[in-house]
mmCIF file of C-alpha atoms in Angstrom:
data_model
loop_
_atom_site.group_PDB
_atom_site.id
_atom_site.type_symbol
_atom_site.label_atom_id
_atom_site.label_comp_id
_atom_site.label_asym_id
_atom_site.label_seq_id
_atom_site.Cartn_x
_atom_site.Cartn_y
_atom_site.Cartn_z
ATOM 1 C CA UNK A 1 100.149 85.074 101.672
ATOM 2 C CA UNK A 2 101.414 88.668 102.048
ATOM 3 C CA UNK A 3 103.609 90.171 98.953
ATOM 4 C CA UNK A 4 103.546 93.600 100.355
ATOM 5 C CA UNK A 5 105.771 94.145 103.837
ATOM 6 C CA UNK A 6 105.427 96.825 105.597
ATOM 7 C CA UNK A 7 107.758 97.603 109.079
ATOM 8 C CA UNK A 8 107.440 98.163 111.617
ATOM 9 C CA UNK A 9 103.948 96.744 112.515
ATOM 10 C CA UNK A 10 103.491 99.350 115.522
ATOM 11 C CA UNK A 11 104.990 102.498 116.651
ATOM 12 C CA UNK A 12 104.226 104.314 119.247
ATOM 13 C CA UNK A 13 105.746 107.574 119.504
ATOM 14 C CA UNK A 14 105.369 111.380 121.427
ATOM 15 C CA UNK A 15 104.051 114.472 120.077
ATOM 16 C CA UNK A 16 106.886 116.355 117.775
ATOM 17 C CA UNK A 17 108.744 113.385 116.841
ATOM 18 C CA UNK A 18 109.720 112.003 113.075
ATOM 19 C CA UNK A 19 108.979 108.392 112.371
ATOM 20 C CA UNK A 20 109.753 106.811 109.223
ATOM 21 C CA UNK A 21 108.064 103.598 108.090
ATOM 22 C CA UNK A 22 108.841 101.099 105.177
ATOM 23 C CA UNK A 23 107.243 98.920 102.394
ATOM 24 C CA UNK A 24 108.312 96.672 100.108
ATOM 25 C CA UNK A 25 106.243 94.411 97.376
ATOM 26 C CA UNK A 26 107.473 91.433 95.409
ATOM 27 C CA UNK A 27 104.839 91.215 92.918
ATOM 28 C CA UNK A 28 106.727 92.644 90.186
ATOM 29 C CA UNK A 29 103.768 95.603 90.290
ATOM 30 C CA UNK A 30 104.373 99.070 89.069
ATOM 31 C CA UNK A 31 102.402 101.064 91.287
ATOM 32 C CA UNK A 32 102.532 101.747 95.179
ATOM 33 C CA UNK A 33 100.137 104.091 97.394
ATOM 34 C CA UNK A 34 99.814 105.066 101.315
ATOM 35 C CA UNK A 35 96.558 104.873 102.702
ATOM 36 C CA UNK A 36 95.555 105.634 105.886
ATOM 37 C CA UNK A 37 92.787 103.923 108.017
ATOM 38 C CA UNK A 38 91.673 106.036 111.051
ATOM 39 C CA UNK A 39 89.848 104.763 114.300
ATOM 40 C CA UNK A 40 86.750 104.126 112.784
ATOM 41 C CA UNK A 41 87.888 102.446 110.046
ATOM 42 C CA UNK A 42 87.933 104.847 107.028
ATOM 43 C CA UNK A 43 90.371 103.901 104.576
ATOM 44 C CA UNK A 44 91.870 107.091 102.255
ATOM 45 C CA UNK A 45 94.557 107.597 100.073
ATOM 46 C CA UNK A 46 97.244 109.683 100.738
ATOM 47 C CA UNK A 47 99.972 109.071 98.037
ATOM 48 C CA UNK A 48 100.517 106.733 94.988
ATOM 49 C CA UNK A 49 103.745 106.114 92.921
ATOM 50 C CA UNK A 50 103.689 104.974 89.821
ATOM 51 C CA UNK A 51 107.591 103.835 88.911
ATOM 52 C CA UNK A 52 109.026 105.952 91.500
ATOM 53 C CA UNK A 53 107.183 108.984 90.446
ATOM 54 C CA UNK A 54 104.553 110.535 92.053
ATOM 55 C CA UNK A 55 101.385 110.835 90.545
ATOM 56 C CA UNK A 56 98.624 110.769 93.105
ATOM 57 C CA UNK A 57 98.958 113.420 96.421
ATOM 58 C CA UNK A 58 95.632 114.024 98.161
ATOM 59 C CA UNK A 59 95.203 116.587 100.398
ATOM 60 C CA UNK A 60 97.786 115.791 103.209
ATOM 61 C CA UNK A 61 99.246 117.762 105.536
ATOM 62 C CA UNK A 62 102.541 118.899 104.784
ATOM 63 C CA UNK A 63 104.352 116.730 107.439
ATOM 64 C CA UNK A 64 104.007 113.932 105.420
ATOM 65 C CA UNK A 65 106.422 112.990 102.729
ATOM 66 C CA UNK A 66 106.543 109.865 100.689
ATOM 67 C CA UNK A 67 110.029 108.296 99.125
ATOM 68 C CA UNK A 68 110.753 105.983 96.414
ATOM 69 C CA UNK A 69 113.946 104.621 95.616
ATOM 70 C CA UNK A 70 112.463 101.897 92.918
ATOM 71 C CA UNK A 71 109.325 100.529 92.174
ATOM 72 C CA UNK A 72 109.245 97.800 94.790
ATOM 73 C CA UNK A 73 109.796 100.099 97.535
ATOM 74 C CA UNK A 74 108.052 102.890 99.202
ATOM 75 C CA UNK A 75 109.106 105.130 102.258
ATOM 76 C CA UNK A 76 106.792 107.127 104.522
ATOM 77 C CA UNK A 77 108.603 110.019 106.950
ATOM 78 C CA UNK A 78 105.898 111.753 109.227
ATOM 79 C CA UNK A 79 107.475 114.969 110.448
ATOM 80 C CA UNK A 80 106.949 116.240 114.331
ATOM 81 C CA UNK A 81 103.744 114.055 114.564
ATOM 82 C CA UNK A 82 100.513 114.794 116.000
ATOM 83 C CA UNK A 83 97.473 112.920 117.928
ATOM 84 C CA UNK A 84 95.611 112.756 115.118
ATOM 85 C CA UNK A 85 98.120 110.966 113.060
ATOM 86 C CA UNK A 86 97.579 108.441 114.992
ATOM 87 C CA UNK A 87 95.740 105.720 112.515
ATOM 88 C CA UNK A 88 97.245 102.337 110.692
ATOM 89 C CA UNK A 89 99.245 103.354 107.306
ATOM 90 C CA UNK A 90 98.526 100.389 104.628
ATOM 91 C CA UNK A 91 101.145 100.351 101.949
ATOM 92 C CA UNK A 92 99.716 98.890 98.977
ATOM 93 C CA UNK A 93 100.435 98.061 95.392
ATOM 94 C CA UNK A 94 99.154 96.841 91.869
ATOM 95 C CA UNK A 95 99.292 97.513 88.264
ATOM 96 C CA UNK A 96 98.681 100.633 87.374
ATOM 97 C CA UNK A 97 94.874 100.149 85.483
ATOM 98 C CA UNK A 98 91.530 98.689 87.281
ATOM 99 C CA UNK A 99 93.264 95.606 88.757
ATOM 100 C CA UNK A 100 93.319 93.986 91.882
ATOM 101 C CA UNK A 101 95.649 96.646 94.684
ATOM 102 C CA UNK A 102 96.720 94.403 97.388
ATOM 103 C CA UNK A 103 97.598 95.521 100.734
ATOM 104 C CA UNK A 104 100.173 95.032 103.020
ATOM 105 C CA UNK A 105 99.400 94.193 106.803
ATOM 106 C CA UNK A 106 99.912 97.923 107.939
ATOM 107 C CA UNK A 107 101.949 100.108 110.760
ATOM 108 C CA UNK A 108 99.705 100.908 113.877
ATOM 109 C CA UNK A 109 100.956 104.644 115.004
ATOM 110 C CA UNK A 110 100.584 105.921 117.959
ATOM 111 C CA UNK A 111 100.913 108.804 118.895
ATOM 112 C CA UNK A 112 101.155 110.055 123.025
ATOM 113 C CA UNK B 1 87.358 113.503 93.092
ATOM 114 C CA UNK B 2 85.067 110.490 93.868
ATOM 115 C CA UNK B 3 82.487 109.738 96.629
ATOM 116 C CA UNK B 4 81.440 106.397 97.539
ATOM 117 C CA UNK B 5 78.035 106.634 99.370
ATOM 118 C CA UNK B 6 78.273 102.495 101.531
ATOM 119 C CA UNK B 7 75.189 101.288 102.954
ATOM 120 C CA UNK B 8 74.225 99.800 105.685
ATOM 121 C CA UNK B 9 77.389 100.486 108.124
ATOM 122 C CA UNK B 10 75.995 97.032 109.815
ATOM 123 C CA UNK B 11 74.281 93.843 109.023
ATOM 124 C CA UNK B 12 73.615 91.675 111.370
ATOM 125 C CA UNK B 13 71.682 88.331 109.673
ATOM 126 C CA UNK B 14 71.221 84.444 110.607
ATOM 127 C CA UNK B 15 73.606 81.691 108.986
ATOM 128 C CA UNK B 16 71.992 80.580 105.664
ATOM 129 C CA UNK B 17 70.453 83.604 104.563
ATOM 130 C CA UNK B 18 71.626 86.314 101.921
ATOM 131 C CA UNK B 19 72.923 89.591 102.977
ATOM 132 C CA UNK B 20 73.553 92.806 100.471
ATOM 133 C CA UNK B 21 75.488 95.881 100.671
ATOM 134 C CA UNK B 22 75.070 98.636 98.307
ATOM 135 C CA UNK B 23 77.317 101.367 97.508
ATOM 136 C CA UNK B 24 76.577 104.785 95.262
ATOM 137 C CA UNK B 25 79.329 106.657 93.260
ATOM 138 C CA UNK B 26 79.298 110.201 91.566
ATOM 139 C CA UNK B 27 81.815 110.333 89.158
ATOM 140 C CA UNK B 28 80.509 108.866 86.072
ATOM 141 C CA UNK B 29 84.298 108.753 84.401
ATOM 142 C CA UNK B 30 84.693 105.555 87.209
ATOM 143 C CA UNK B 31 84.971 102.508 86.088
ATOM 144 C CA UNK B 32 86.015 99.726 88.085
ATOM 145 C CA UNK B 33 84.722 98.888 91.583
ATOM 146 C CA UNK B 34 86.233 96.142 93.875
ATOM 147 C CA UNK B 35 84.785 94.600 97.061
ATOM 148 C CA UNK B 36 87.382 94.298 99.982
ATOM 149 C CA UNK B 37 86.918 91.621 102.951
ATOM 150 C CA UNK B 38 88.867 93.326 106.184
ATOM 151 C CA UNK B 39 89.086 90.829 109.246
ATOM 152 C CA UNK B 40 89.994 92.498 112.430
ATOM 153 C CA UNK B 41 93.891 93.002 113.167
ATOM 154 C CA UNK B 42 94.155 91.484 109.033
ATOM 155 C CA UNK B 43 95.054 93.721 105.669
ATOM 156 C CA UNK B 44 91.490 94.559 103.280
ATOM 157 C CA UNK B 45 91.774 91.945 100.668
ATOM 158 C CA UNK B 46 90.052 91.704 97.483
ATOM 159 C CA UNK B 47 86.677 89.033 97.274
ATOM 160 C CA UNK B 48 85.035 90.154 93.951
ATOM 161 C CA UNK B 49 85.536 92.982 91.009
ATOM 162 C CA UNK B 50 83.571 94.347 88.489
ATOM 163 C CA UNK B 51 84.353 96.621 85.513
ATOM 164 C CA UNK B 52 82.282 98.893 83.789
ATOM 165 C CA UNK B 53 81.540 97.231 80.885
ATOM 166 C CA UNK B 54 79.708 94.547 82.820
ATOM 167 C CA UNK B 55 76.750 94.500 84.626
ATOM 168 C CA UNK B 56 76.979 91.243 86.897
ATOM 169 C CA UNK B 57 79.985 89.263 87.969
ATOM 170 C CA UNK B 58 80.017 85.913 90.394
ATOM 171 C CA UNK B 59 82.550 83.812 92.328
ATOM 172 C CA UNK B 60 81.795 81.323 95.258
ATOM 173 C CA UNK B 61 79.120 82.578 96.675
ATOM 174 C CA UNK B 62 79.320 86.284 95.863
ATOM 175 C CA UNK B 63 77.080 88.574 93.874
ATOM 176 C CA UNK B 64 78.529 91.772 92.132
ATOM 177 C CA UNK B 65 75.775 94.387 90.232
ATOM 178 C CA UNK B 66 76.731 97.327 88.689
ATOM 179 C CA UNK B 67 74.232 99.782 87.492
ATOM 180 C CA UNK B 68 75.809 102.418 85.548
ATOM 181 C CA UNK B 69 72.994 104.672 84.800
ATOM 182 C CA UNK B 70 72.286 104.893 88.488
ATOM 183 C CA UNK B 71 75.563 105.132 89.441
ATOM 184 C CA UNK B 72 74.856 102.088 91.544
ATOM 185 C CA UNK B 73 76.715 98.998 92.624
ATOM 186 C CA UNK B 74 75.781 96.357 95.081
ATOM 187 C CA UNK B 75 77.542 93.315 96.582
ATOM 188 C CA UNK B 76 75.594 89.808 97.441
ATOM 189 C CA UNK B 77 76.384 86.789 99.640
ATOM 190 C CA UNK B 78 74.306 83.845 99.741
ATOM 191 C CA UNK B 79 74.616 81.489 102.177
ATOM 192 C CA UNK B 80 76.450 83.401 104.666
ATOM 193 C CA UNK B 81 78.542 81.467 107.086
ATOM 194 C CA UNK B 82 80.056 82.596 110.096
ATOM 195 C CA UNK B 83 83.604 83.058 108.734
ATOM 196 C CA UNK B 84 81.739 85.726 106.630
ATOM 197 C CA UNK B 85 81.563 88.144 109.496
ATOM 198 C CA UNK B 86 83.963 90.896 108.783
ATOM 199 C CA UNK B 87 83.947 94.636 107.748
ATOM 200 C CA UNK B 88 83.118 95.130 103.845
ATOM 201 C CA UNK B 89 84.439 97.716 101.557
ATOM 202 C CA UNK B 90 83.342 99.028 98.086
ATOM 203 C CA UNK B 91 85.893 101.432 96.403
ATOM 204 C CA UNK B 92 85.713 103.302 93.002
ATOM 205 C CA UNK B 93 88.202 103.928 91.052
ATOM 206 C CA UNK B 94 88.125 106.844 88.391
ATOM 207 C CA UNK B 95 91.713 107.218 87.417
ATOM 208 C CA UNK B 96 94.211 105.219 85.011
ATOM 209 C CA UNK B 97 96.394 105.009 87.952
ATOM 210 C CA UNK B 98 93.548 102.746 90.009
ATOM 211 C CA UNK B 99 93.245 105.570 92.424
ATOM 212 C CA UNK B 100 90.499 103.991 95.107
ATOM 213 C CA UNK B 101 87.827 105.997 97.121
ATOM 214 C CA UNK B 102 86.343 103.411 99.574
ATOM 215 C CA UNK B 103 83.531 103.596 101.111
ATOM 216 C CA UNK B 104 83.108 103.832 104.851
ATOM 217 C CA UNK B 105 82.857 100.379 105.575
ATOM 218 C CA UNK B 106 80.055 97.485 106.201
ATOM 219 C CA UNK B 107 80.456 95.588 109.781
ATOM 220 C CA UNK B 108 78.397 91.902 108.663
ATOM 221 C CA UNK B 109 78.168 89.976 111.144
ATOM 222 C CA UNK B 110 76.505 86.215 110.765
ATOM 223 C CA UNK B 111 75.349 84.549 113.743
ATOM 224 C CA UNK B 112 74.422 80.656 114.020
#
């Protein structure tokens, strides 16, 4: 049963362009992160909010900004994308100590 | 930051037998370490946990070890079915904000 929801599930997009996607969770959780998973599967984190404040940002290129307007939501706006952006973002969320992070179902990008 | 060392990248083993993963972290501040089940087109969702004041954990079916002095942890199925087939994850986390490093991934795959 999915708690976290993520839109749009795919996006396929051109070189340059901004896409934004969305994710919101319903578990009452305080904590949210972006991970990426690439082709072959590697799953990383990119960003993690803990009550709208941001408290984990790994080395991503500056293109990428995260957004989040309360605790159950969290943005992600990819400025002028490239190829290798292309990947699935998860959205995630959980508490914010050693307990269980559940994922959403993920946007597929594309980029052409 | 945290490395997660995941081997093999694929099992392949006969319904009814055992299979094992094992996973290697560096940081020795780390201390909690899920297993993830991913299913292809599905979100990574959590099978099994263990925290660092443990040393074994099971639930249906599955095995956790953790082997702190090593820096070692190692996941166990027994009596794999079919519906076991999947891509496997172990993550670290080393953070009070349950910030994961995965490993690269397990493909199992169970045949009849």
């Amino acid at each position: 049963e999915t708690a976290v929801f993520q839109t749009p599930n795919y996006h396929v997009t051109q070189v340059g362009n901004e896409v934004s996607f969305n994710c919101k969770q319903t578990l009452g959780h305080d904590t949210m992160y972006w991970y990426k998973q690439d082709s072959k599967k590697l799953l990383k984190i990119m960003f993690s909010y803990n009550n709208k404040q941001l408290i984990v940002n790994e080395t991503v290129p500056r293109r990428f900004s995260p957004q989040s307007s309360d605790k159950a939501h969290l943005n992600l706006r990819i400025k002028s994308v490239e190829p290798e952006d292309s990947a699935v973002y998860l959205c995630a969320s959980s508490y914010p100590r050693d307990t269980e992070v559940f994922f959403g179902k993920g946007t597929r990008l594309t980029v052409v | 930051g945290e490395q997660v060392e995941q081997l093999p990248s694929i099992l392949r083993v006969q319904e009814g037998s055992s299979a094992s993963i094992n996973c290697t972290y560096e940081n020795s501040a780390s201390n909690y370490f899920p297993w993830y089940k991913q299913e292809p087109g599905e979100n990574p969702k959590l099978i099994i946990d263990i925290r660092s004041n443990m040393e074994r954990k099971q639930t249906q079916g599955l095995i956790v070890l953790l082997d702190k002095k090593a820096k070692r942890f190692s996941l166990h199925i027994t009596d794999t079915q079919p519906g076991d087939s999947a891509m496997y994850f172990c993550a670290a986390s080393d953070s009070g904000y349950n910030k994961l490093t995965f490993g690269k991934g397990t493909v199992l795959l169970v045949s009849p």
